[in-house]
Structures are given as C-alpha cells and as structure tokens.
Amino acid sequence: MPKYLEPNEKTLTLAGQKLSAELYDPAVGAMLGWLAAGDVARHSRYGELSQVVLNTAQGDRFLREDIAIETFVRALVPFLRRLDRGDFDANGAASVTTFFIGACRNRIGEVVWSHHTRIMELRADTEELLDRARNTAIGPDTVDGFELARDLLLEAPRNLRSVLLLVIYEGTTLAEAAKRVGVKPTTIRSQLMRYKNRIAWLHFRRVLEIPEATGLGQWARNTVEERKIVAEARRTKQSAA
C-alpha cells in the first residue's frame, strides 16, 4: 500500500494528494447535504451540536461550505495517518470513501461548535453597536451621539459599512444585506468580528470615546482586558522558554 504522508506526517505525498482529491467531492457533498437538511445530529458521532449554527447553516450556503470544508481539512491528515499505520482493511466491507466519511462524522460536531462560539461572540453587543450607529438625530443633547455614530461607521471597511447601513436604515438581516451588497455572509461575519475588535482597541487608546455606562463600552473594556491577559500569558511563556 502506498504511503500517503511524508515522514514528518504533515505533508501529503503524491499518493496522499491524489486520494484527498478523490475523497473531497463525496465527503464534502455528504456533509453539505446533512447541513442543508438540518440532519447533522443524526450523522455526528461526537461533540455538542449547536442548534443556532445548524439553523443558520440551513439558510446560509456559505456557512454550510465553511463547515464542510473545515471538517474535511481537520479529518484528512489524521485519517491518512491511520491509513499509513495499516488501520484500514482494503478487503473489508467498507470502501475507503465510506471510512473517510466516518472520520468526518467524528469531527463535524467540534467544527459546528467552533462556529457557535464565533456566532455568539459576533452577536455580543452587536445590537448595542447598531443602536449607537442609528443615533443620527442632531440636537443640543445628541451631538455626541451623532459623532459617535459617524465615527463608528467610518471605522468599518467599505463592504461592511454598506451592509451596516442597510441593516440600520432598512432593517434587513446581516445575511440579507450581505447578499444585496454582493459579499459572502461569512466574509461579513469575519469583517464584523475584526471591526468590533478594532473599535475596542480604539476605545482603549482613547481615539474613539464610547460612553462607559453603555453595554458597548463595557464590551470594549472587557475585550481589551481579555487580550491583555492573553498577551501577558504569551510573554510569560516566551520568557520561561
């Protein structure tokens, strides 16, 4: 039997590349079908499944593709490592494709949960941010609010700014607005996450003043504090090495 991984067990050999290409369509196609049908729970073997992600994925083709491809990638190298160890019986009842889809069933639960974390983090205080951006009425008591709304929108990348304007003034969802602008919803979710982190840092550096008593202000402070803790832990680890 050919070897599918180089001796470092990370790089695919030519045989590994060929096999992965043969496995891609049936495995990813199967997972896309489970996600579109809302049927992942019946196929997933391990991990806690998030109904939030499963419901979102049913109506979001790009999220389905992200989950399926990420599961394929996570499952591939460990699977090829098992083949190289001789764990697959070529004379058995199951084909190598069926064997690999089984490996994907072992992984898809953890991938779904990782997207749950991303989606819930994205939702955290996003409504607060949008409410602040909606405050465009100019008057003696609202000038500060107007300036904050303007500054928040100016910090967003162009595509995200267009999406936010549709959400704010037309009441569409992020996914609907992304489609109208011609951007993948998953791209907008990634941009929104980076945008919110940028807002947190600008607030921390006092470039962007967000009222301390608001949920958005509290979120900005908490985000910065968490990042400072992580950065300090990394510095400590590097110093000890």
mmCIF file of C-alpha atoms in Angstrom, residues 68-157:
data_model
loop_
_atom_site.group_PDB
_atom_site.id
_atom_site.type_symbol
_atom_site.label_atom_id
_atom_site.label_comp_id
_atom_site.label_asym_id
_atom_site.label_seq_id
_atom_site.Cartn_x
_atom_site.Cartn_y
_atom_site.Cartn_z
ATOM 1 C CA ALA A 68 -17.995 21.055 5.427
ATOM 2 C CA ILE A 69 -14.581 22.147 4.129
ATOM 3 C CA GLU A 70 -13.202 22.811 7.612
ATOM 4 C CA THR A 71 -14.354 19.355 8.716
ATOM 5 C CA PHE A 72 -12.721 17.790 5.647
ATOM 6 C CA VAL A 73 -9.422 19.548 6.390
ATOM 7 C CA ARG A 74 -9.456 18.611 10.090
ATOM 8 C CA ALA A 75 -10.215 14.966 9.344
ATOM 9 C CA LEU A 76 -7.830 14.444 6.416
ATOM 10 C CA VAL A 77 -4.323 14.214 7.925
ATOM 11 C CA PRO A 78 -5.323 12.062 10.947
ATOM 12 C CA PHE A 79 -7.188 9.799 8.508
ATOM 13 C CA LEU A 80 -4.176 9.452 6.191
ATOM 14 C CA ARG A 81 -2.010 8.758 9.232
ATOM 15 C CA ARG A 82 -4.319 5.858 10.108
ATOM 16 C CA LEU A 83 -4.053 4.515 6.556
ATOM 17 C CA ASP A 84 -0.265 4.649 6.752
ATOM 18 C CA ARG A 85 -0.429 2.668 10.011
ATOM 19 C CA GLY A 86 -2.492 -0.002 8.282
ATOM 20 C CA ASP A 87 -5.731 0.664 10.184
ATOM 21 C CA PHE A 88 -7.856 0.270 7.036
ATOM 22 C CA ASP A 89 -8.724 -3.166 5.706
ATOM 23 C CA ALA A 90 -8.870 -2.880 1.923
ATOM 24 C CA ASN A 91 -10.679 -6.227 1.790
ATOM 25 C CA GLY A 92 -13.342 -5.176 4.290
ATOM 26 C CA ALA A 93 -16.955 -4.302 3.567
ATOM 27 C CA ALA A 94 -16.453 -0.505 3.741
ATOM 28 C CA SER A 95 -14.736 1.484 0.982
ATOM 29 C CA VAL A 96 -12.000 3.987 1.788
ATOM 30 C CA THR A 97 -14.507 6.758 0.973
ATOM 31 C CA THR A 98 -17.029 5.396 3.468
ATOM 32 C CA PHE A 99 -14.218 5.035 6.005
ATOM 33 C CA PHE A 100 -13.251 8.693 5.492
ATOM 34 C CA ILE A 101 -16.832 9.958 5.741
ATOM 35 C CA GLY A 102 -16.925 8.154 9.083
ATOM 36 C CA ALA A 103 -13.851 10.174 10.096
ATOM 37 C CA CYS A 104 -15.702 13.353 9.100
ATOM 38 C CA ARG A 105 -18.666 12.272 11.239
ATOM 39 C CA ASN A 106 -16.246 12.148 14.176
ATOM 40 C CA ARG A 107 -15.095 15.730 13.509
ATOM 41 C CA ILE A 108 -18.117 17.685 12.343
ATOM 42 C CA GLY A 109 -19.515 18.191 15.852
ATOM 43 C CA GLU A 110 -16.422 20.065 17.045
ATOM 44 C CA VAL A 111 -16.427 22.204 13.894
ATOM 45 C CA VAL A 112 -20.097 23.102 14.382
ATOM 46 C CA TRP A 113 -19.369 24.082 17.986
ATOM 47 C CA SER A 114 -16.420 26.272 16.941
ATOM 48 C CA HIS A 115 -18.808 28.182 14.671
ATOM 49 C CA HIS A 116 -21.276 28.507 17.561
ATOM 50 C CA THR A 117 -18.601 30.321 19.561
ATOM 51 C CA ARG A 118 -17.859 32.649 16.645
ATOM 52 C CA ILE A 119 -21.526 33.425 16.005
ATOM 53 C CA MET A 120 -22.333 34.090 19.666
ATOM 54 C CA GLU A 121 -19.252 36.296 20.071
ATOM 55 C CA LEU A 122 -20.352 38.164 16.966
ATOM 56 C CA ARG A 123 -23.829 38.714 18.384
ATOM 57 C CA ALA A 124 -22.450 40.051 21.670
ATOM 58 C CA ASP A 125 -23.382 43.714 21.814
ATOM 59 C CA THR A 126 -23.738 43.972 18.030
ATOM 60 C CA GLU A 127 -27.254 45.315 18.589
ATOM 61 C CA GLU A 128 -25.818 47.877 21.004
ATOM 62 C CA LEU A 129 -23.349 48.924 18.316
ATOM 63 C CA LEU A 130 -26.101 49.182 15.701
ATOM 64 C CA ASP A 131 -28.307 51.179 18.073
ATOM 65 C CA ARG A 132 -25.449 53.629 18.578
ATOM 66 C CA ALA A 133 -24.936 53.906 14.829
ATOM 67 C CA ARG A 134 -28.663 54.577 14.326
ATOM 68 C CA ASN A 135 -28.443 57.686 16.522
ATOM 69 C CA THR A 136 -28.145 60.293 13.760
ATOM 70 C CA ALA A 137 -30.566 62.935 15.057
ATOM 71 C CA ILE A 138 -28.694 66.208 15.626
ATOM 72 C CA GLY A 139 -29.727 68.406 18.522
ATOM 73 C CA PRO A 140 -28.307 70.060 21.650
ATOM 74 C CA ASP A 141 -28.396 66.742 23.516
ATOM 75 C CA THR A 142 -27.457 64.379 20.688
ATOM 76 C CA VAL A 143 -24.379 65.849 19.009
ATOM 77 C CA ASP A 144 -22.080 63.439 20.856
ATOM 78 C CA GLY A 145 -24.258 60.519 19.808
ATOM 79 C CA PHE A 146 -24.230 61.651 16.177
ATOM 80 C CA GLU A 147 -20.447 61.990 16.181
ATOM 81 C CA LEU A 148 -20.068 58.517 17.704
ATOM 82 C CA ALA A 149 -22.395 57.033 15.070
ATOM 83 C CA ARG A 150 -20.397 58.705 12.304
ATOM 84 C CA ASP A 151 -17.069 57.595 13.776
ATOM 85 C CA LEU A 152 -18.268 54.013 14.230
ATOM 86 C CA LEU A 153 -19.334 53.750 10.588
ATOM 87 C CA LEU A 154 -16.172 55.397 9.258
ATOM 88 C CA GLU A 155 -14.052 52.769 11.003
ATOM 89 C CA ALA A 156 -15.809 49.955 9.102
ATOM 90 C CA PRO A 157 -14.387 48.574 5.820
#
